[in-house]
Amino acid sequence: MARINSFAELEKLRQEIKGRRDPNKTCITLCSGTACYASASESVNEALERELDRQGLKEEIGLRRTGCHGFCEQGPLVVIYPEETCYTKVKPEDAAEIVQGVKEKKVIERLLYSDPVTGEKIVHESEIPFYKNQHRLVFGPNRWIDPKSIEDYLYIDGYSALAKALSQMTPDQVLEEIKKANLRGRGGGGFPAGKKWEETKNAPGEPKYVVVNCDEGDPGAYMDRSLMEGNPHSVIEGLIIGAYAIGSHKGFVYVRQEYPLAVENLNLALKQAEEYGLLGGNILGSGFDFSIKVHRGAGAFVSGESSALMIAMEGKAGEPRMKYIHMSQRGYKEKPSCLNNVETWATVPFIINKGSDWFNSIGTEGSKGTKIFSLVGKVNNTGLVEVPMGMTLRQIIYDIGGGIPKGRKFKGVQTGGPSGGIIPEQYLDTPIDFDELTKIGSMMGSGGMIVMDEDTCMVDMARYFVDFCCEESCGKCIPCREGLRVLSGILTHICEGEGKEEELQTLERVAEVMKDASLCALGATAANPVLTTLKYFRDEYEAHIKDKRCPAKVCKNLINYYIDPEKCGACMICLRNCPTGAVQGGKNLVHWIEQDKCIKCGICYQVCPERFSAVEKLSGEPVPAPVPGREVVRKKE
Ligand SMILES: Cc1cc2nc3c(=O)[nH]c(=O)nc-3n(C[C@H](O)[C@H](O)[C@H](O)COP(=O)(O)O)c2cc1C
Ligand code: FES
């Protein structure tokens, strides 16, 4: 491909691409995001290719591998355009039937998504409740384009915002538009992007740098990875526009090493953008020069923090420093550096193309636009969802997520990763908004949303997040390093049934010190899961301490497994599977557990057939005495 030297040439090329493509041509799209890839989408692709070839339909029907569609648990996903017929959990052996079905315009019933609540089979992707209630703006193109093809991105008007910015707007006008759009950073704190750009622009010192944060270390979060894998050009385009506004000629993408597909697609996209003259010297003949370098991070949570990230890019250990001076003043190599999250940069082209008024029409007073969340945990539909700011947690969990599996009761939702808090049922109608979430003790964070049901122990959950931060803390400052150890020790104590009432006060006091005295936001916010669970689920802490009872029956030291003799069918399954020989009984004899031998691994509970459901967990109550040798009374089927 020859380099594009002007805006007119870019537009000409776009028209040529559009002219070459028939929007009504049937195209089979196959998700090739990491989750679908892990479910063998590559083999499905090979099988589809073979079938199209065998049935002589290669010219007639297109086949495109796309980025993540968001509904990863149903993958590999196949969507056939223009009808938008959606097939889930596709296997290589389904390829012949799919191609045949496309040829004969027939829908394959058995591959359609079946609603777990109503059992209804749904044909079209946009009618699936998981998608129906979303507003897929930034994440939307992921499902149409091949991330490895710059032509696909140009076809959907990619790089038109860059052309508009460079040809019709001054850097100050671009900056004003972002400020007017009230775009807030999607990576954590929701800092106004325009303000940060302006600070970097006005800061003394040259050169200035722009940086993409694709570290994404929050447990359960993977929206940045999927966006980078599925639509890297959108991030690159946003970054170039930002660089133009700020007056930067060098950019970096900090991406964790554990994201190999994101790194691969990003590197390819950068190469293509350079070849097309969209990166490098004199971009599109505008006179603006800009280049991007990829920095692969070693994958430490703390390295996602702005000062640690800059230091890691300099080749040193990624540890935060005091931030009395902002990165926008003194960042990478002590020069003004503007760091924004993947999603923040990818939102920029939309604002430039559609305008700040349009962006302001989506969302709430204080939080504009949409936000991508990774909805995971105890929810029927898990995956990546993009919703307008202001949608309530209830709408996300129930209308999009389909509610809690197996009719269990909702208990809480963790937003904001380890720095966020666990929000109880009473706040389910809280609108998703940076400020609203902070008001109730949590935060938006980068978009992890972990749903918990009645079987989740809130003390154990708080301990999980604290232990995560304990592992990930750089250890440089005492409040964070030692504070986390103290919190972890007390929570472990409580989970083991050894907790004391006065330790609850110690938790609060240590949390307070960590908040005020930690070097960076890792330590300052790490106690949030503890503080929110203490605030909203204090009765669970008290049950552990006073009654030696775990209400969710999770904490090993506080539970016993017990076989209900009335329900036991003496099927021998638990007896055979018990690793310590604690299960006693025999053929036709009711089973019982020798408590001294039981290591509480829970295998008996898991393997007991549903038709008996004889194994129970008991907590805070005595285990009824066994009756060895009792015969099973078989009920008539
Ligand atoms: C411990 C820690 C880890 C962080 N990890 C990330 C991350 O993985 N990605 C991210 O965009 N921001 C992360 N942040 C927030 C960044 O410090 C920074 O605020 C953000 O990248 C700025 O981009 P934004 O304004 O577009 O949100 C982290 C912050 C802390 C304290
Ligand atoms: S990876 Fe295929 S839907 Fe997410």
Coordinates of C-alpha atoms and ligand atoms in Angstrom, one line a residue, residues 30-39 41 66-77 125 130-131 139 142 222 225-226 229 261 382-384, ligand 2:
L30 CA -16.6 -15.2 13.9
C31 CA -15.4 -13.8 17.2
S32 CA -11.7 -14.4 17.6
G33 CA -11.2 -12.6 20.9
T34 CA -9.2 -14.3 23.6
A35 CA -12.1 -16.0 25.3
C36 CA -13.6 -17.4 22.0
Y37 CA -10.0 -18.3 20.9
A38 CA -9.7 -20.3 24.1
S39 CA -12.9 -22.1 23.2
S41 CA -12.7 -20.4 17.5
T66 CA -13.6 -10.1 14.6
G67 CA -12.7 -8.9 18.0
C68 CA -14.6 -9.8 21.2
H69 CA -18.4 -9.3 21.0
G70 CA -18.7 -9.1 24.8
F71 CA -20.8 -12.2 25.4
C72 CA -17.7 -14.4 26.0
E73 CA -19.4 -17.1 28.1
Q74 CA -21.4 -18.0 25.0
G75 CA -18.4 -18.3 22.7
P76 CA -17.3 -19.1 20.1
L77 CA -19.9 -16.7 18.7
E125 CA -27.9 -10.7 18.2
F130 CA -27.7 -9.2 27.1
Y131 CA -27.2 -6.9 24.1
F139 CA -17.1 -1.3 22.0
N142 CA -15.4 -4.8 17.8
Y222 CA -10.7 -7.3 30.8
R225 CA -7.7 -6.0 26.7
S226 CA -10.7 -6.7 24.5
E229 CA -7.4 -6.7 20.8
L261 CA -3.2 -11.0 21.3
T382 CA -21.5 -12.6 32.1
G383 CA -19.3 -10.7 29.7
L384 CA -18.4 -7.2 28.6
Ligands
FES2 S1 -14.0 -13.3 23.1 FE1 -15.7 -13.8 21.8 S2 -17.3 -12.8 22.8 FE2 -15.6 -12.2 24.0

